[in-house]
PDB file of C-alpha atoms in Angstrom:
ATOM      1  CA  MET R  26     -14.012  10.788  13.046  1.00 81.00           C
ATOM      2  CA  PRO R  27     -12.033   9.928  16.174  1.00 90.00           C
ATOM      3  CA  ARG R  28     -11.492  12.764  18.638  1.00 92.00           C
ATOM      4  CA  TRP R  29      -8.496  12.991  20.929  1.00 93.00           C
ATOM      5  CA  ASN R  30     -10.636  12.564  24.057  1.00 93.00           C
ATOM      6  CA  ASP R  31     -12.289   9.376  22.756  1.00 94.00           C
ATOM      7  CA  VAL R  32      -9.222   7.306  21.907  1.00 97.00           C
ATOM      8  CA  GLU R  33      -6.875   5.164  23.981  1.00 97.00           C
ATOM      9  CA  VAL R  34      -4.062   2.724  23.434  1.00 98.00           C
ATOM     10  CA  GLY R  35      -5.423  -0.765  22.818  1.00 98.00           C
ATOM     11  CA  GLN R  36      -8.538   0.468  21.008  1.00 98.00           C
ATOM     12  CA  GLN R  37      -9.321  -1.456  17.813  1.00 98.00           C
ATOM     13  CA  ILE R  38     -10.704   0.042  14.625  1.00 97.00           C
ATOM     14  CA  PRO R  39     -13.754  -1.665  13.044  1.00 97.00           C
ATOM     15  CA  PRO R  40     -12.378  -4.569  10.955  1.00 97.00           C
ATOM     16  CA  ASP R  41     -13.651  -5.601   7.543  1.00 98.00           C
ATOM     17  CA  SER R  42     -13.301  -8.722   5.364  1.00 98.00           C
ATOM     18  CA  GLU R  43     -13.011  -9.275   1.626  1.00 97.00           C
ATOM     19  CA  THR R  44     -12.838 -12.395  -0.513  1.00 98.00           C
ATOM     20  CA  LEU R  45     -10.185 -11.756  -3.152  1.00 98.00           C
ATOM     21  CA  ASP R  46     -11.353 -13.814  -6.122  1.00 98.00           C
ATOM     22  CA  GLN R  47      -9.756 -13.713  -9.576  1.00 98.00           C
ATOM     23  CA  ALA R  48     -12.102 -10.981 -10.806  1.00 98.00           C
ATOM     24  CA  ARG R  49     -10.979  -8.698  -7.961  1.00 97.00           C
ATOM     25  CA  LEU R  50      -7.335  -9.275  -8.850  1.00 98.00           C
ATOM     26  CA  ILE R  51      -7.972  -8.494 -12.517  1.00 98.00           C
ATOM     27  CA  ALA R  52      -9.901  -5.326 -11.618  1.00 97.00           C
ATOM     28  CA  TYR R  53      -6.987  -4.234  -9.421  1.00 97.00           C
ATOM     29  CA  ALA R  54      -4.415  -5.021 -12.119  1.00 96.00           C
ATOM     30  CA  ALA R  55      -6.321  -2.898 -14.639  1.00 95.00           C
ATOM     31  CA  ALA R  56      -6.927  -0.005 -12.250  1.00 94.00           C
ATOM     32  CA  SER R  57      -3.386   0.146 -10.862  1.00 93.00           C
ATOM     33  CA  GLY R  58      -1.394  -0.775 -13.958  1.00 91.00           C
ATOM     34  CA  ASP R  59       0.336  -3.634 -12.098  1.00 91.00           C
ATOM     35  CA  LEU R  60       0.101  -6.288 -14.837  1.00 90.00           C
ATOM     36  CA  ASN R  61       2.434  -8.849 -13.225  1.00 91.00           C
ATOM     37  CA  PRO R  62       1.202 -12.207 -14.669  1.00 93.00           C
ATOM     38  CA  LEU R  63       1.728 -13.779 -11.232  1.00 94.00           C
ATOM     39  CA  HIS R  64      -1.680 -12.295 -10.388  1.00 96.00           C
ATOM     40  CA  TRP R  65      -3.670 -13.666 -13.367  1.00 97.00           C
ATOM     41  CA  ASP R  66      -1.764 -16.305 -15.373  1.00 97.00           C
ATOM     42  CA  PRO R  67      -1.881 -19.785 -13.737  1.00 97.00           C
ATOM     43  CA  ASP R  68       0.973 -21.102 -15.916  1.00 96.00           C
ATOM     44  CA  VAL R  69       3.314 -18.284 -14.885  1.00 93.00           C
ATOM     45  CA  ALA R  70       2.200 -18.629 -11.272  1.00 95.00           C
ATOM     46  CA  ALA R  71       2.906 -22.382 -11.313  1.00 95.00           C
ATOM     47  CA  GLU R  72       6.485 -21.568 -12.262  1.00 91.00           C
ATOM     48  CA  VAL R  73       7.322 -18.538 -10.122  1.00 88.00           C
ATOM     49  CA  SER R  74       4.781 -18.161  -7.294  1.00 91.00           C
ATOM     50  CA  PRO R  75       5.938 -18.815  -3.718  1.00 89.00           C
ATOM     51  CA  THR R  76       2.765 -20.926  -3.331  1.00 93.00           C
ATOM     52  CA  GLY R  77       2.806 -22.460  -6.828  1.00 94.00           C
ATOM     53  CA  GLY R  78      -0.482 -20.694  -7.596  1.00 97.00           C
ATOM     54  CA  ILE R  79      -1.898 -17.242  -8.283  1.00 98.00           C
ATOM     55  CA  ILE R  80      -1.536 -14.811  -5.378  1.00 97.00           C
ATOM     56  CA  ALA R  81      -3.089 -11.387  -4.749  1.00 97.00           C
ATOM     57  CA  HIS R  82      -1.164  -8.140  -5.251  1.00 97.00           C
ATOM     58  CA  GLY R  83       0.445  -6.956  -2.025  1.00 97.00           C
ATOM     59  CA  MET R  84      -0.819  -3.499  -2.924  1.00 97.00           C
ATOM     60  CA  LEU R  85      -4.414  -4.752  -3.197  1.00 98.00           C
ATOM     61  CA  ASN R  86      -4.218  -5.903   0.418  1.00 98.00           C
ATOM     62  CA  MET R  87      -2.516  -2.640   1.413  1.00 98.00           C
ATOM     63  CA  GLY R  88      -5.337  -0.836  -0.401  1.00 98.00           C
ATOM     64  CA  HIS R  89      -7.920  -2.581   1.762  1.00 98.00           C
ATOM     65  CA  VAL R  90      -5.887  -1.849   4.913  1.00 98.00           C
ATOM     66  CA  SER R  91      -5.859   1.781   3.774  1.00 98.00           C
ATOM     67  CA  ARG R  92      -9.634   1.663   3.209  1.00 97.00           C
ATOM     68  CA  VAL R  93     -10.549   0.469   6.733  1.00 97.00           C
ATOM     69  CA  LEU R  94      -8.006   2.879   8.211  1.00 98.00           C
ATOM     70  CA  THR R  95      -9.336   5.836   6.194  1.00 96.00           C
ATOM     71  CA  ARG R  96     -12.932   5.049   7.137  1.00 95.00           C
ATOM     72  CA  TRP R  97     -11.997   5.061  10.821  1.00 96.00           C
ATOM     73  CA  ALA R  98      -9.808   8.163  10.487  1.00 96.00           C
ATOM     74  CA  GLY R  99     -12.612  10.147   8.831  1.00 93.00           C
ATOM     75  CA  GLY R 100     -10.886  10.840   5.505  1.00 92.00           C
ATOM     76  CA  PRO R 101      -7.757  10.122   3.461  1.00 94.00           C
ATOM     77  CA  GLU R 102      -6.201  13.494   4.336  1.00 94.00           C
ATOM     78  CA  ARG R 103      -5.943  12.305   7.962  1.00 96.00           C
ATOM     79  CA  VAL R 104      -3.644   9.410   7.087  1.00 97.00           C
ATOM     80  CA  LEU R 105      -0.179  10.950   7.480  1.00 98.00           C
ATOM     81  CA  SER R 106       1.801   7.782   6.785  1.00 98.00           C
ATOM     82  CA  LEU R 107       1.276   4.082   6.198  1.00 98.00           C
ATOM     83  CA  ALA R 108       4.021   1.444   6.196  1.00 98.00           C
ATOM     84  CA  VAL R 109       3.414  -2.281   5.787  1.00 98.00           C
ATOM     85  CA  THR R 110       5.431  -5.471   5.531  1.00 98.00           C
ATOM     86  CA  PHE R 111       4.085  -8.211   3.278  1.00 97.00           C
ATOM     87  CA  LYS R 112       4.830 -11.439   5.115  1.00 96.00           C
ATOM     88  CA  ALA R 113       2.775 -14.400   3.902  1.00 97.00           C
ATOM     89  CA  PRO R 114       1.558 -14.775   0.310  1.00 96.00           C
ATOM     90  CA  CYS R 115      -2.216 -14.382  -0.200  1.00 98.00           C
ATOM     91  CA  PRO R 116      -3.643 -17.110  -2.515  1.00 97.00           C
ATOM     92  CA  VAL R 117      -6.404 -16.053  -4.921  1.00 98.00           C
ATOM     93  CA  GLY R 118      -9.815 -16.798  -3.377  1.00 97.00           C
ATOM     94  CA  SER R 119      -8.657 -16.062   0.193  1.00 98.00           C
ATOM     95  CA  THR R 120     -11.006 -14.313   2.578  1.00 98.00           C
ATOM     96  CA  VAL R 121      -8.914 -11.627   4.251  1.00 98.00           C
ATOM     97  CA  THR R 122      -9.704  -9.595   7.369  1.00 98.00           C
ATOM     98  CA  TYR R 123      -8.272  -6.082   7.688  1.00 98.00           C
ATOM     99  CA  GLY R 124      -7.867  -4.395  11.035  1.00 98.00           C
ATOM    100  CA  GLY R 125      -5.911  -2.054  13.244  1.00 98.00           C
ATOM    101  CA  GLU R 126      -5.201  -1.200  16.871  1.00 98.00           C
ATOM    102  CA  ILE R 127      -3.936   1.989  18.497  1.00 98.00           C
ATOM    103  CA  VAL R 128      -0.442   1.357  19.877  1.00 98.00           C
ATOM    104  CA  GLY R 129       0.645   4.931  20.604  1.00 98.00           C
ATOM    105  CA  LEU R 130      -0.693   8.458  21.090  1.00 98.00           C
ATOM    106  CA  ASP R 131       1.096  11.816  20.777  1.00 98.00           C
ATOM    107  CA  GLU R 132      -0.758  14.461  22.751  1.00 96.00           C
ATOM    108  CA  GLN R 133       1.179  17.415  21.366  1.00 96.00           C
ATOM    109  CA  ALA R 134       0.671  16.480  17.700  1.00 97.00           C
ATOM    110  CA  ARG R 135      -2.756  14.916  18.343  1.00 96.00           C
ATOM    111  CA  THR R 136      -1.815  11.842  16.375  1.00 98.00           C
ATOM    112  CA  ALA R 137      -2.362   8.127  16.870  1.00 98.00           C
ATOM    113  CA  THR R 138       0.021   5.358  15.813  1.00 98.00           C
ATOM    114  CA  LEU R 139      -1.765   2.153  14.842  1.00 98.00           C
ATOM    115  CA  ALA R 140      -0.600  -1.378  14.197  1.00 98.00           C
ATOM    116  CA  VAL R 141      -2.423  -2.548  11.055  1.00 98.00           C
ATOM    117  CA  TRP R 142      -2.860  -5.961   9.520  1.00 98.00           C
ATOM    118  CA  ALA R 143      -4.370  -8.234   6.890  1.00 98.00           C
ATOM    119  CA  GLU R 144      -4.871 -11.890   7.782  1.00 98.00           C
ATOM    120  CA  THR R 145      -6.489 -14.735   5.877  1.00 98.00           C
ATOM    121  CA  ASP R 146      -9.073 -17.076   7.382  1.00 96.00           C
ATOM    122  CA  ASP R 147      -6.285 -19.678   7.418  1.00 93.00           C
ATOM    123  CA  GLY R 148      -4.235 -17.431   9.709  1.00 94.00           C
ATOM    124  CA  ALA R 149      -1.674 -16.314   7.132  1.00 96.00           C
ATOM    125  CA  ARG R 150      -0.208 -12.929   8.091  1.00 97.00           C
ATOM    126  CA  VAL R 151      -0.389 -11.224   4.708  1.00 98.00           C
ATOM    127  CA  VAL R 152       0.256  -7.778   6.210  1.00 98.00           C
ATOM    128  CA  ASP R 153       2.138  -8.380   9.432  1.00 97.00           C
ATOM    129  CA  ARG R 154       0.831  -6.438  12.432  1.00 97.00           C
ATOM    130  CA  ARG R 155       4.218  -6.535  14.161  1.00 97.00           C
ATOM    131  CA  SER R 156       5.912  -4.463  11.483  1.00 97.00           C
ATOM    132  CA  SER R 157       3.057  -2.484   9.885  1.00 98.00           C
ATOM    133  CA  ARG R 158       2.178   0.981  11.192  1.00 98.00           C
ATOM    134  CA  ALA R 159      -0.026   3.951  10.362  1.00 98.00           C
ATOM    135  CA  LEU R 160       0.083   7.519  11.657  1.00 98.00           C
ATOM    136  CA  VAL R 161      -3.309   9.260  11.809  1.00 98.00           C
ATOM    137  CA  GLN R 162      -4.216  12.873  12.592  1.00 97.00           C
ATOM    138  CA  LEU R 163      -6.973  13.118  15.203  1.00 96.00           C
ATOM    139  CA  ASP R 164      -9.410  15.945  15.893  1.00 90.00           C
TER     140      ASP R 164
ATOM    141  CA  MET D   7      -8.936   7.195  -9.474  1.00 89.00           C
ATOM    142  CA  ARG D   8     -12.581   6.071  -9.746  1.00 88.00           C
ATOM    143  CA  GLU D   9     -11.426   2.696 -11.106  1.00 90.00           C
ATOM    144  CA  TYR D  10      -8.846   2.371  -8.351  1.00 93.00           C
ATOM    145  CA  ALA D  11     -11.431   3.191  -5.679  1.00 92.00           C
ATOM    146  CA  ALA D  12     -13.843   0.589  -7.083  1.00 91.00           C
ATOM    147  CA  ALA D  13     -11.102  -2.076  -7.266  1.00 94.00           C
ATOM    148  CA  THR D  14     -10.135  -1.553  -3.615  1.00 95.00           C
ATOM    149  CA  GLY D  15     -13.701  -1.319  -2.260  1.00 93.00           C
ATOM    150  CA  VAL D  16     -13.596   2.412  -1.535  1.00 91.00           C
ATOM    151  CA  ASP D  17     -17.053   4.005  -1.844  1.00 83.00           C
ATOM    152  CA  GLY D  18     -15.576   6.846  -3.829  1.00 73.00           C
ATOM    153  CA  PRO D  19     -12.689   9.217  -3.425  1.00 74.00           C
ATOM    154  CA  ALA D  20     -13.405  11.393  -0.413  1.00 71.00           C
ATOM    155  CA  ARG D  21     -14.250  15.056  -0.626  1.00 66.00           C
ATOM    156  CA  THR D  22     -12.868  17.381   2.002  1.00 63.00           C
ATOM    157  CA  ALA D  23     -15.837  19.279   3.316  1.00 55.00           C
ATOM    158  CA  GLU D  24     -14.177  22.631   3.687  1.00 60.00           C
ATOM    159  CA  ARG D  25     -12.770  23.046   0.174  1.00 66.00           C
ATOM    160  CA  GLY D  26     -14.791  20.701  -1.999  1.00 66.00           C
ATOM    161  CA  GLU D  27     -11.616  18.983  -3.202  1.00 82.00           C
ATOM    162  CA  VAL D  28     -11.387  15.286  -3.989  1.00 91.00           C
ATOM    163  CA  VAL D  29      -8.590  13.610  -2.020  1.00 93.00           C
ATOM    164  CA  ALA D  30      -7.115  10.343  -3.295  1.00 95.00           C
ATOM    165  CA  PRO D  31      -7.212   7.165  -1.203  1.00 95.00           C
ATOM    166  CA  PRO D  32      -3.724   7.006   0.425  1.00 97.00           C
ATOM    167  CA  THR D  33      -2.648   3.861  -1.444  1.00 97.00           C
ATOM    168  CA  PHE D  34      -3.723   5.350  -4.785  1.00 96.00           C
ATOM    169  CA  ALA D  35      -0.106   6.562  -4.706  1.00 97.00           C
ATOM    170  CA  ALA D  36       0.825   3.040  -5.904  1.00 96.00           C
ATOM    171  CA  CYS D  37      -0.531   3.942  -9.345  1.00 94.00           C
ATOM    172  CA  PHE D  38       2.143   6.613  -9.918  1.00 94.00           C
ATOM    173  CA  THR D  39       4.989   5.200  -7.779  1.00 94.00           C
ATOM    174  CA  ILE D  40       5.793   1.528  -7.082  1.00 87.00           C
ATOM    175  CA  GLY D  41       3.235   0.254  -9.604  1.00 84.00           C
ATOM    176  CA  ARG D  42       5.034   1.941 -12.507  1.00 84.00           C
ATOM    177  CA  PHE D  43       6.855  -1.202 -13.597  1.00 83.00           C
ATOM    178  CA  ASP D  44       7.216   0.183 -17.124  1.00 82.00           C
ATOM    179  CA  ALA D  45       9.740   2.696 -15.764  1.00 83.00           C
ATOM    180  CA  LEU D  46      11.551   0.004 -13.756  1.00 86.00           C
ATOM    181  CA  PHE D  47      11.735  -2.364 -16.717  1.00 87.00           C
ATOM    182  CA  SER D  48      12.860   0.312 -19.175  1.00 87.00           C
ATOM    183  CA  ASP D  49      16.457   0.177 -17.898  1.00 87.00           C
ATOM    184  CA  PRO D  50      18.075  -2.919 -19.459  1.00 89.00           C
ATOM    185  CA  GLU D  51      21.186  -2.480 -17.312  1.00 89.00           C
ATOM    186  CA  LEU D  52      19.159  -2.975 -14.143  1.00 87.00           C
ATOM    187  CA  GLY D  53      17.815  -6.295 -15.410  1.00 87.00           C
ATOM    188  CA  ALA D  54      14.464  -6.146 -13.581  1.00 89.00           C
ATOM    189  CA  HIS D  55      12.069  -8.981 -14.492  1.00 88.00           C
ATOM    190  CA  TRP D  56       8.540 -10.137 -13.646  1.00 87.00           C
ATOM    191  CA  ASN D  57       9.673 -12.894 -11.275  1.00 88.00           C
ATOM    192  CA  LEU D  58       9.179 -10.671  -8.261  1.00 90.00           C
ATOM    193  CA  VAL D  59       7.107 -10.072  -5.139  1.00 90.00           C
ATOM    194  CA  HIS D  60       6.558  -6.958  -3.047  1.00 93.00           C
ATOM    195  CA  GLY D  61       8.354  -7.129   0.325  1.00 96.00           C
ATOM    196  CA  SER D  62       7.313  -3.914   2.046  1.00 97.00           C
ATOM    197  CA  GLN D  63       5.813  -0.537   1.233  1.00 98.00           C
ATOM    198  CA  GLU D  64       5.669   2.817   2.977  1.00 98.00           C
ATOM    199  CA  TYR D  65       3.984   6.109   2.086  1.00 98.00           C
ATOM    200  CA  VAL D  66       4.694   9.351   3.915  1.00 98.00           C
ATOM    201  CA  PHE D  67       2.341  12.177   2.983  1.00 98.00           C
ATOM    202  CA  HIS D  68       3.629  15.739   3.167  1.00 98.00           C
ATOM    203  CA  ARG D  69       0.191  16.883   2.025  1.00 96.00           C
ATOM    204  CA  PRO D  70      -2.860  14.979   0.666  1.00 95.00           C
ATOM    205  CA  VAL D  71      -2.931  13.935  -3.001  1.00 95.00           C
ATOM    206  CA  ARG D  72      -5.851  15.645  -4.783  1.00 93.00           C
ATOM    207  CA  VAL D  73      -7.622  15.278  -8.097  1.00 91.00           C
ATOM    208  CA  GLY D  74      -6.049  17.721 -10.523  1.00 89.00           C
ATOM    209  CA  ASP D  75      -2.551  17.498  -9.022  1.00 93.00           C
ATOM    210  CA  ALA D  76       0.378  17.427 -11.421  1.00 95.00           C
ATOM    211  CA  LEU D  77       3.192  15.581  -9.666  1.00 97.00           C
ATOM    212  CA  ALA D  78       6.823  15.125 -10.636  1.00 97.00           C
ATOM    213  CA  CYS D  79       8.065  11.749  -9.339  1.00 96.00           C
ATOM    214  CA  THR D  80      11.759  10.894  -9.113  1.00 95.00           C
ATOM    215  CA  PRO D  81      12.665   7.249  -8.429  1.00 93.00           C
ATOM    216  CA  ARG D  82      15.958   6.433  -6.722  1.00 95.00           C
ATOM    217  CA  ILE D  83      17.522   3.064  -5.928  1.00 94.00           C
ATOM    218  CA  THR D  84      18.587   3.397  -2.311  1.00 96.00           C
ATOM    219  CA  ASP D  85      19.691  -0.200  -1.754  1.00 97.00           C
ATOM    220  CA  LEU D  86      20.297  -3.349  -3.781  1.00 95.00           C
ATOM    221  CA  ARG D  87      21.272  -6.591  -2.101  1.00 95.00           C
ATOM    222  CA  ALA D  88      22.213  -9.488  -4.298  1.00 91.00           C
ATOM    223  CA  ARG D  89      21.902 -12.898  -2.711  1.00 87.00           C
ATOM    224  CA  SER D  90      22.299 -16.283  -4.338  1.00 83.00           C
ATOM    225  CA  ARG D  91      18.638 -16.991  -5.106  1.00 89.00           C
ATOM    226  CA  LEU D  92      17.158 -13.501  -4.844  1.00 92.00           C
ATOM    227  CA  ASP D  93      17.879  -9.784  -5.154  1.00 94.00           C
ATOM    228  CA  VAL D  94      16.264  -7.209  -2.876  1.00 96.00           C
ATOM    229  CA  LEU D  95      15.767  -3.763  -4.426  1.00 95.00           C
ATOM    230  CA  THR D  96      14.811  -0.764  -2.295  1.00 96.00           C
ATOM    231  CA  LEU D  97      13.204   1.976  -4.321  1.00 96.00           C
ATOM    232  CA  GLU D  98      12.476   5.454  -2.982  1.00 97.00           C
ATOM    233  CA  ILE D  99      10.254   7.721  -5.054  1.00 97.00           C
ATOM    234  CA  ASP D 100       9.863  11.399  -4.194  1.00 97.00           C
ATOM    235  CA  CYS D 101       6.754  13.042  -5.607  1.00 98.00           C
ATOM    236  CA  VAL D 102       6.610  16.823  -5.603  1.00 98.00           C
ATOM    237  CA  ASP D 103       4.079  19.340  -6.866  1.00 97.00           C
ATOM    238  CA  ALA D 104       5.074  19.997 -10.477  1.00 97.00           C
ATOM    239  CA  ASP D 105       4.088  23.665 -10.140  1.00 95.00           C
ATOM    240  CA  ASP D 106       5.997  24.747  -7.052  1.00 97.00           C
ATOM    241  CA  GLY D 107       8.265  21.780  -6.183  1.00 97.00           C
ATOM    242  CA  ALA D 108       6.683  21.338  -2.744  1.00 98.00           C
ATOM    243  CA  PRO D 109       6.943  17.746  -1.412  1.00 98.00           C
ATOM    244  CA  VAL D 110       3.680  15.742  -1.645  1.00 98.00           C
ATOM    245  CA  VAL D 111       4.390  12.064  -0.968  1.00 98.00           C
ATOM    246  CA  THR D 112       7.431   9.849  -0.477  1.00 98.00           C
ATOM    247  CA  SER D 113       7.201   6.157  -1.409  1.00 98.00           C
ATOM    248  CA  ARG D 114       9.665   3.595  -0.048  1.00 98.00           C
ATOM    249  CA  GLY D 115       9.279   0.019  -1.199  1.00 97.00           C
ATOM    250  CA  THR D 116      11.251  -3.190  -1.428  1.00 97.00           C
ATOM    251  CA  LEU D 117      10.881  -5.566  -4.346  1.00 95.00           C
ATOM    252  CA  ILE D 118      12.222  -9.112  -4.113  1.00 94.00           C
ATOM    253  CA  PHE D 119      13.391 -10.605  -7.409  1.00 93.00           C
ATOM    254  CA  PHE D 120      13.784 -14.387  -7.583  1.00 90.00           C
ATOM    255  CA  ASN D 121      16.674 -15.534  -9.738  1.00 86.00           C
ATOM    256  CA  LYS D 122      16.635 -18.593 -11.932  1.00 75.00           C
ATOM    257  CA  GLU D 123      18.994 -21.280 -10.654  1.00 58.00           C
TER     258      GLU D 123
END
């Protein structure tokens, strides 16, 4: 886990990528209870989706952001807050990279503020780094 | 929680070394807050429908969420903006420990509903 003396502004956390195929979306729908047909029914998606096709749950992408953040932080109890803005839709089948960068440090509280993001291989800002932040407790 | 962890690629809910407790992945909070569409859709007056996307989401943890917690969650509409083609609903959900009322997690999310023309 990151120690106060080892971190600095501008430091990136190890990124990770996932390909969000239909099976992943269905597994997430079942596990989370978010059964919005936009994420599994192509006919509904054709009618209502911003892309005209099935898109991934915003919360599935936030879940992966949370996963890479938690791994870096050294445990879920170290994530004090997480706030994201969903900008671009994420079409089913997209390969998405999740990452973060330290943008602020509070010496007194021993916390780091990170910009976090999720971006597709096509450059779509699914979770926008400009308006997505995490607060992490350091050692 | 095991299913949620598998669906989001988490190796398994983490155990805090010192107390042997299982702590939930932070975004597991979706399962008992913003993801509870049944509660949102149960109010016919509100008129919520499935033609929606998630605009933003925030979680503030007052303490970690652990396996075995009983939480009382109170949803509150803090803003509703009606535009011509879409409505933006801001929903704040306060989750407290059901035993002692101590705050656990606050969820703030915006949902964007697209209206039929």
